[in-house]
mmCIF file of C-alpha atoms in Angstrom:
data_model
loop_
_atom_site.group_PDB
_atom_site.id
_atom_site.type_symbol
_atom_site.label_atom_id
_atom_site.label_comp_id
_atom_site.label_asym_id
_atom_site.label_seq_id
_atom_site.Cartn_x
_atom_site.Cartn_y
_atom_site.Cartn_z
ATOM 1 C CA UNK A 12 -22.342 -42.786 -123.131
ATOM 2 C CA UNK A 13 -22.580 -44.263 -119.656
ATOM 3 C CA UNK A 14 -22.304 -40.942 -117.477
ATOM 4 C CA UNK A 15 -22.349 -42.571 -114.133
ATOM 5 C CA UNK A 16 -18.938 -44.482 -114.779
ATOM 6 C CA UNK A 17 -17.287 -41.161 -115.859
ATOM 7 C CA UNK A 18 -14.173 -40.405 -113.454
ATOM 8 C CA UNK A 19 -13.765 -36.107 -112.931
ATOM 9 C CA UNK A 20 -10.931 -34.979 -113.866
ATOM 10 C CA UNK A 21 -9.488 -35.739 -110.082
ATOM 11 C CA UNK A 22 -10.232 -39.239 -110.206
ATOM 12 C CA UNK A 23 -13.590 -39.276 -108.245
ATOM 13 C CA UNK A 24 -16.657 -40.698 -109.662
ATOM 14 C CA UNK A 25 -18.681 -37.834 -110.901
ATOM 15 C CA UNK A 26 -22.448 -37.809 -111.643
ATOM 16 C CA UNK A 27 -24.483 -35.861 -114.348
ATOM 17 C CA UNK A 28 -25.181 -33.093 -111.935
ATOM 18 C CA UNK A 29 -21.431 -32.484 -111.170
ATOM 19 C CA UNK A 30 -20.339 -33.288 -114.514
ATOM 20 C CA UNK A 31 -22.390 -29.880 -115.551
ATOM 21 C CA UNK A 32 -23.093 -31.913 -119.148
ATOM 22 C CA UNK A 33 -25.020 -30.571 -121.740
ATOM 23 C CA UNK A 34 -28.039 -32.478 -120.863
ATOM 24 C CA UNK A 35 -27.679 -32.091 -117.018
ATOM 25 C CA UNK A 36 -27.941 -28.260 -117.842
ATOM 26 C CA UNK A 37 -30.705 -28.707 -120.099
ATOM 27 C CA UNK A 38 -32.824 -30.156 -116.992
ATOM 28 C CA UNK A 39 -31.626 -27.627 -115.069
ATOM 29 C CA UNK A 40 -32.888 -25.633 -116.879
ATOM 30 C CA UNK A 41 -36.566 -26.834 -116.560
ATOM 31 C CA UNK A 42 -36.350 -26.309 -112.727
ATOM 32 C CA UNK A 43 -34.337 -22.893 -112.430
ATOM 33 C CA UNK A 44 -36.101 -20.137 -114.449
ATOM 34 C CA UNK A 45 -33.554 -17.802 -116.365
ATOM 35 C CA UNK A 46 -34.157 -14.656 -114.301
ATOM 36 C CA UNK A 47 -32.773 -16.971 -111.093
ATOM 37 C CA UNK A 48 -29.713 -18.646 -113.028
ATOM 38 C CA UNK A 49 -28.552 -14.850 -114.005
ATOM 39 C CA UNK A 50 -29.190 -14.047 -110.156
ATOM 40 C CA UNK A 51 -26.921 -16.963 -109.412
ATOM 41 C CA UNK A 52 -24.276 -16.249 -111.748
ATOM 42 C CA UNK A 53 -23.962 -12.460 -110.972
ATOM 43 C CA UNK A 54 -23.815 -13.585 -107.036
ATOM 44 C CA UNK A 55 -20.954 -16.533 -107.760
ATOM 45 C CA UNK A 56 -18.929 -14.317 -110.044
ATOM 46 C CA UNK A 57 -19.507 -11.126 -107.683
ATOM 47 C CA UNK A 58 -17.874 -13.126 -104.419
ATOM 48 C CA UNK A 59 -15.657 -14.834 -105.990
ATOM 49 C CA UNK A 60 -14.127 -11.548 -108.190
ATOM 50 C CA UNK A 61 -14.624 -9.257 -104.846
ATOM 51 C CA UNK A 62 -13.034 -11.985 -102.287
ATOM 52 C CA UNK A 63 -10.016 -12.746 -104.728
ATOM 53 C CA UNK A 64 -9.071 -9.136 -105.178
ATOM 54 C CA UNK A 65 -9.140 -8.454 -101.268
ATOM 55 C CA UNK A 66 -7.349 -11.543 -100.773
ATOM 56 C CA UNK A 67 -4.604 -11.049 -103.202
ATOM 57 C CA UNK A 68 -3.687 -7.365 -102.059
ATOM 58 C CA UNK A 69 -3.715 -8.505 -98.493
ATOM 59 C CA UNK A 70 -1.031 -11.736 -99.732
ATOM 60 C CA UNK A 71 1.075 -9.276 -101.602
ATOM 61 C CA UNK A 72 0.734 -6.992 -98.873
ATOM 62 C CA UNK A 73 1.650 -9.553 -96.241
ATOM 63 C CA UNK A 74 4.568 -10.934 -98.944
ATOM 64 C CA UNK A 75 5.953 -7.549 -98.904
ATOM 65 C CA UNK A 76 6.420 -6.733 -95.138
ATOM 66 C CA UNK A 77 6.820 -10.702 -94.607
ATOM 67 C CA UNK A 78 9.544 -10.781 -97.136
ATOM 68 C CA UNK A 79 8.198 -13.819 -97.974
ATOM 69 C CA UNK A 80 8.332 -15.026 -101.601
ATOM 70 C CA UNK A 81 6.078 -17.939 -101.213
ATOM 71 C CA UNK A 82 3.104 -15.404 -100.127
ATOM 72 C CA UNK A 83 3.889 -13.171 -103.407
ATOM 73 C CA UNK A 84 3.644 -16.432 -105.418
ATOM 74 C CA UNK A 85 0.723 -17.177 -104.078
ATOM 75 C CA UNK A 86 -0.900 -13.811 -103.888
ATOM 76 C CA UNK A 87 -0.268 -14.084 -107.774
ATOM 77 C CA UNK A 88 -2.394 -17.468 -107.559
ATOM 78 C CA UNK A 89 -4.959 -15.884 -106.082
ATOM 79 C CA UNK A 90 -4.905 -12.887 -108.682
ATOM 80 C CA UNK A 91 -5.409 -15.420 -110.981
ATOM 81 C CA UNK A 92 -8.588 -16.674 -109.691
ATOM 82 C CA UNK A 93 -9.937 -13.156 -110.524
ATOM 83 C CA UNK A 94 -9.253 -13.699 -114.281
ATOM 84 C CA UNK A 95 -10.860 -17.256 -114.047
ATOM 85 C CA UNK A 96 -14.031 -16.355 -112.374
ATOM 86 C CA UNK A 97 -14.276 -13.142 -115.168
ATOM 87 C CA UNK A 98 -13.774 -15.915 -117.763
ATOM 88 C CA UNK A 99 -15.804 -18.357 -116.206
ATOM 89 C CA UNK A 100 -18.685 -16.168 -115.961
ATOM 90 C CA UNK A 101 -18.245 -14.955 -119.459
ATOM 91 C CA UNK A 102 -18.460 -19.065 -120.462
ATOM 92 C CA UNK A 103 -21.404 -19.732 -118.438
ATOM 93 C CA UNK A 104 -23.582 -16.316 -120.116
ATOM 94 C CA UNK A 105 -22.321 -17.518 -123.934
ATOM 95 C CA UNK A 106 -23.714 -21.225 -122.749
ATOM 96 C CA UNK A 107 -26.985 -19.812 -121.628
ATOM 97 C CA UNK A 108 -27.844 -18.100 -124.751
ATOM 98 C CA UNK A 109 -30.637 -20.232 -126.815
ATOM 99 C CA UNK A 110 -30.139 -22.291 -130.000
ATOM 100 C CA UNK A 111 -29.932 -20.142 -133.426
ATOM 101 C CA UNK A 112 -29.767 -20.804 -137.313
ATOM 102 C CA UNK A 113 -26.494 -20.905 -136.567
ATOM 103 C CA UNK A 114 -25.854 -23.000 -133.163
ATOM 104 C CA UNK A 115 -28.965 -25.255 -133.823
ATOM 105 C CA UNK A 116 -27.770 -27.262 -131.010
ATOM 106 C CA UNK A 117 -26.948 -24.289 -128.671
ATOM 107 C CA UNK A 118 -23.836 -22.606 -127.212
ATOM 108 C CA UNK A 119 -23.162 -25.528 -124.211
ATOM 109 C CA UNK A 120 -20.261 -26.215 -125.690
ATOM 110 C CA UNK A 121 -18.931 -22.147 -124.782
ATOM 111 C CA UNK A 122 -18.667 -23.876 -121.027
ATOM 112 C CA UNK A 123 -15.931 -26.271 -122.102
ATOM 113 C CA UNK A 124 -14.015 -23.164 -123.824
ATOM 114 C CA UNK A 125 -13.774 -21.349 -120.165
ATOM 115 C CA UNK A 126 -12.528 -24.434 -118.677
ATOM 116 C CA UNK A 127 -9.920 -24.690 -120.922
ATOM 117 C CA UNK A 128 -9.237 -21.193 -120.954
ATOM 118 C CA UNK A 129 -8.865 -21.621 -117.527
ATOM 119 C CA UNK A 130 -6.757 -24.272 -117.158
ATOM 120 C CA UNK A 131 -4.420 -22.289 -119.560
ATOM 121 C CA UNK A 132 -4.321 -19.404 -117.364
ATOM 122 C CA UNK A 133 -3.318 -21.779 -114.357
ATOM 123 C CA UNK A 134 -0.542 -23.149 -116.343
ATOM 124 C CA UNK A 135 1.235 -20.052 -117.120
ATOM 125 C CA UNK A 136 0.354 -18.866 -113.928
ATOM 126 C CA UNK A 137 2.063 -22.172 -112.428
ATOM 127 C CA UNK A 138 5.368 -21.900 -114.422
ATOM 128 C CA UNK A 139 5.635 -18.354 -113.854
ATOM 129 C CA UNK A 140 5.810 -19.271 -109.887
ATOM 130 C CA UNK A 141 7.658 -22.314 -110.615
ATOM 131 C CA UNK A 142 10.801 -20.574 -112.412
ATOM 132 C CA UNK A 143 11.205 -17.934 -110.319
ATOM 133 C CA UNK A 144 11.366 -20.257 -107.030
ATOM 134 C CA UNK A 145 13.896 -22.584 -108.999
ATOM 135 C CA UNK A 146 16.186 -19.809 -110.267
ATOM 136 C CA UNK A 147 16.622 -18.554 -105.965
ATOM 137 C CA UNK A 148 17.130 -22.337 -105.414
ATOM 138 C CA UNK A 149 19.954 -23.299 -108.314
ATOM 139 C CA UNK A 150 21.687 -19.596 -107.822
ATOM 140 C CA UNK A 151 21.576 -20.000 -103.865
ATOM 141 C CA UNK A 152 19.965 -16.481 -103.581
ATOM 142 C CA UNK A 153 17.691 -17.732 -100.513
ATOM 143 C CA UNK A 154 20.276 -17.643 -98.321
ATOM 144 C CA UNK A 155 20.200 -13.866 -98.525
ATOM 145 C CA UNK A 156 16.440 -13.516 -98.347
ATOM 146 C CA UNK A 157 15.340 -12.150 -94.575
ATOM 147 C CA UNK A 158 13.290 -14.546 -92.252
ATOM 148 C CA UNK A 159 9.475 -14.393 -93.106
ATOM 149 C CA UNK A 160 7.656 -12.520 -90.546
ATOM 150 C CA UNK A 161 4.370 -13.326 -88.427
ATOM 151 C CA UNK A 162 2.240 -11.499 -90.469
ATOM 152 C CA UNK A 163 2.805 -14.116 -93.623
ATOM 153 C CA UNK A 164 1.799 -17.043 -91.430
ATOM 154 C CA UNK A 165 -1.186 -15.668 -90.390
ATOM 155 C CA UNK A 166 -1.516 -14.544 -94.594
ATOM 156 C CA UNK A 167 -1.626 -18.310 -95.345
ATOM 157 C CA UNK A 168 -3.665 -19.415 -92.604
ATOM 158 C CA UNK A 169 -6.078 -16.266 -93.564
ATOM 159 C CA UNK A 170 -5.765 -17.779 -97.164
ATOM 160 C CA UNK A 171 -6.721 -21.232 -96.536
ATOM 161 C CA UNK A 172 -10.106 -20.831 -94.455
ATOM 162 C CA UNK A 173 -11.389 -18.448 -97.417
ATOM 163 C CA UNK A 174 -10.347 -20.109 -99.951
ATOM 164 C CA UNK A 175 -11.848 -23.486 -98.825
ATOM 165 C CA UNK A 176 -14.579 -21.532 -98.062
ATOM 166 C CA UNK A 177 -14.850 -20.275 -101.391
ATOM 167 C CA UNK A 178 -14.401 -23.577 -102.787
ATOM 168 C CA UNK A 179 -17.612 -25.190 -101.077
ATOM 169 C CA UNK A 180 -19.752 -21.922 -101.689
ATOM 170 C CA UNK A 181 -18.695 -21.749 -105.523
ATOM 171 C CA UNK A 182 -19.402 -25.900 -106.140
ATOM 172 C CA UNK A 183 -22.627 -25.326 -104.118
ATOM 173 C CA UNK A 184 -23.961 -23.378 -107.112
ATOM 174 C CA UNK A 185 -22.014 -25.158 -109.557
ATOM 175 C CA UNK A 186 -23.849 -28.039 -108.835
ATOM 176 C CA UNK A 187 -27.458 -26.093 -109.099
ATOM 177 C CA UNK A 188 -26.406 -24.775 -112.356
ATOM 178 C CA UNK A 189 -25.024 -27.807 -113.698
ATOM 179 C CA UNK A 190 -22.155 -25.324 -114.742
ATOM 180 C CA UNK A 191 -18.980 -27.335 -116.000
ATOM 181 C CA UNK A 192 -17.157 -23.877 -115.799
ATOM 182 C CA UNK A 193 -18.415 -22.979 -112.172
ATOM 183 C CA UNK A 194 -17.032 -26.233 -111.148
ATOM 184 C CA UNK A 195 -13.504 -25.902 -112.261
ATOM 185 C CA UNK A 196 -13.434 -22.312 -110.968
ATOM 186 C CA UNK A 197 -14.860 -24.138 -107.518
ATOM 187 C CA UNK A 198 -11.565 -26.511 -108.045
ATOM 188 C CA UNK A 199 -9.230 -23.913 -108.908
ATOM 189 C CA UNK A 200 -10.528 -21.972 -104.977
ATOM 190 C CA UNK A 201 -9.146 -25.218 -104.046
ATOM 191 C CA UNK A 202 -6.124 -25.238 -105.569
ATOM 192 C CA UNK A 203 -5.060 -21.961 -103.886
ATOM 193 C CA UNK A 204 -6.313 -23.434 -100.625
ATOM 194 C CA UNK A 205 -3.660 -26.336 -101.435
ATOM 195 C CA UNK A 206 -1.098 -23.797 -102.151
ATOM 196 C CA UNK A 207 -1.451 -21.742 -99.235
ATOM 197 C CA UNK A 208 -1.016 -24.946 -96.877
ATOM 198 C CA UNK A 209 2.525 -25.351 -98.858
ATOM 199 C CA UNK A 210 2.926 -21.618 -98.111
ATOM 200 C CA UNK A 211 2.393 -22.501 -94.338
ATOM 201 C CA UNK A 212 4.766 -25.059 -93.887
ATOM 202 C CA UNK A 213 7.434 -23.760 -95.966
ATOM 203 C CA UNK A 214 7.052 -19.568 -94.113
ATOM 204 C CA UNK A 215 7.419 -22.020 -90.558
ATOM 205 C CA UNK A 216 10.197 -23.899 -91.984
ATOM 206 C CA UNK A 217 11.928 -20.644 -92.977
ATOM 207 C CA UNK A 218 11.070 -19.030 -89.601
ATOM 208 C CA UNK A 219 12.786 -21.614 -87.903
ATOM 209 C CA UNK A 220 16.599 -21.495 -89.921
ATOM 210 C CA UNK A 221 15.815 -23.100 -93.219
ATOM 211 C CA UNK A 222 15.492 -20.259 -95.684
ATOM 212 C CA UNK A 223 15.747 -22.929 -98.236
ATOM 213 C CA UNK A 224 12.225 -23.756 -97.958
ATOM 214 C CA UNK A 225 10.774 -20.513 -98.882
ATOM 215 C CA UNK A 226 11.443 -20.955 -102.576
ATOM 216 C CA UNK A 227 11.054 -24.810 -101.917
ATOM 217 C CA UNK A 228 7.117 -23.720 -100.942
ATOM 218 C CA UNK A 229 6.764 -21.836 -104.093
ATOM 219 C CA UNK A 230 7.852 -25.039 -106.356
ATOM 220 C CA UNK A 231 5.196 -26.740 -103.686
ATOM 221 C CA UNK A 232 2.728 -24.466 -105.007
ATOM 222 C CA UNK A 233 3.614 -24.751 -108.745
ATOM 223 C CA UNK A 234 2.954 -28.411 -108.927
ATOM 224 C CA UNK A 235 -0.151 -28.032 -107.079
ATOM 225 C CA UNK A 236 -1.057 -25.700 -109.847
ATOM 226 C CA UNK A 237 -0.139 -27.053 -112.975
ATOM 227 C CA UNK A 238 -1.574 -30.198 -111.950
ATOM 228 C CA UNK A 239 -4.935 -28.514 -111.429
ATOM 229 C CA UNK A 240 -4.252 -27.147 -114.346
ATOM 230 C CA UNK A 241 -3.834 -30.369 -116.648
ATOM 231 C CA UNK A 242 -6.638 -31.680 -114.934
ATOM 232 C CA UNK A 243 -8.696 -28.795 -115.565
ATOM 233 C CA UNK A 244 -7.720 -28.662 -119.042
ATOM 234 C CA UNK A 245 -8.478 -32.601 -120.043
ATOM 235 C CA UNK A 246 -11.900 -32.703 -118.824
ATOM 236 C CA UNK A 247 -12.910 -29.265 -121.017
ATOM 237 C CA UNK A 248 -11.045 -31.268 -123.900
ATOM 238 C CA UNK A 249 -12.484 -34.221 -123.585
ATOM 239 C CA UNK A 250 -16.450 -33.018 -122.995
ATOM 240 C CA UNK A 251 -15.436 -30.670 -126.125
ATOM 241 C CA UNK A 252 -14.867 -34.436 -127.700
ATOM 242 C CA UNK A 253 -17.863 -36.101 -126.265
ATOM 243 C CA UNK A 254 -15.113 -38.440 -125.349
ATOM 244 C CA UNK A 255 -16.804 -42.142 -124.454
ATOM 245 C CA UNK A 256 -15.531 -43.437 -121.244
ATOM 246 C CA UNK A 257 -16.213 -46.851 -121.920
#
């Protein structure tokens, strides 16, 4: 299998390292002692679990006295991310346990089951957001909804900075790890970062007389999802596969 030529699962070329293959995490694994990968996982999965949480409450919060239903879809985006980086870590400790009578070849392959599991969570998550904003749209119930207030913008803005910030601290370690799992949880930061710049545009659009594209922000942020979401959900299948990219 020619690894080099592999594309990620958003197009990019994508080396061994970032690929977080089985034999990428195997020479890892001869340069980062198991007492320091457990270090590293406990750290990721505590930031990421602890920063989610505070940054969902203060979304809903801000969705609440905003009346803004694009910040209570993507609060529930970023409540997501808490289930991810739980099931993400979860992958990541099954991978690290060593080969058995059973698993002679190991448990890498429990990496590729988080992704996926992840990717399903992002889906449902996705349609969830995506219904609700269509069903205000088609029944014209936005033009009842009040005018978003300050405190959403500044939610989404808020959003964006940590959750890009999140992203590049997450992939950081993904990358030392090798950790397939790490990565797409590093990818699905992103997504919400992506999400919360629809949020943004469609709260100031709403501000300014178009009510309309509140719930037009939300189906923003349900594509942005579910496409993370397919993406997400390919790779784990087709590393699951040992899929040939030739």
């Amino acid at each position: 299998m020619n690894m080099e030529s592999e594309e990620n699962r958003f197009g990019k070329k994508m080396n061994p390292e970032e690929r977080g293959d089985s034999t990428g995490n195997r020479a890892a694994e001869s340069r980062i002692d198991h007492e320091t990968q457990n270090r590293i996982v406990r750290k990721i999965s505590a930031v990421g679990i602890a920063g989610n949480i505070l940054l969902s409450l203060f979304k809903l919060i801000a969705g609440i006295a905003g009346h803004s239903g694009a910040m209570l879809s993507d609060a529930v985006h970023s409540l997501s991310d808490v289930f991810a980086t739980l099931i993400a870590f979860i992958g990541v400790k099954l991978a690290k346990k060593k080969a058995d009578v059973r698993h002679p070849y190991g448990h890498d392959r429990f990496e590729c089951v988080a992704s996926l599991a992840l990717g399903i969570i992002l889906a449902a998550t996705g349609i969830a957001i995506g219904m609700k904003a269509v069903q205000q749209i088609v029944l014209g119930s936005y033009g009842r909804l009040s005018a978003p207030g300050v405190i959403a913008l500044v939610a989404a803005v808020v959003s964006i900075v940590s959750k890009e910030g999140m992203y590049w601290y997450t992939r950081h370690y993904a990358k030392i790890l090798h950790s397939e799992a790490f990565m797409a949880d590093a990818w699905h930061h992103r997504s919400d970062a992506f999400s919360s710049i629809g949020s943004l545009i469609g709260i100031t659009a709403a501000r300014m007389g178009f009510p309309i594209m509140d719930p037009v922000a939300s189906v923003i942020i349900c594509i942005f999802i579910l496409k993370v979401a397919c993406d997400i959900g390919k790779g784990a299948l087709n590393n699951m596969m040992d899929e040939s990219c030739g």
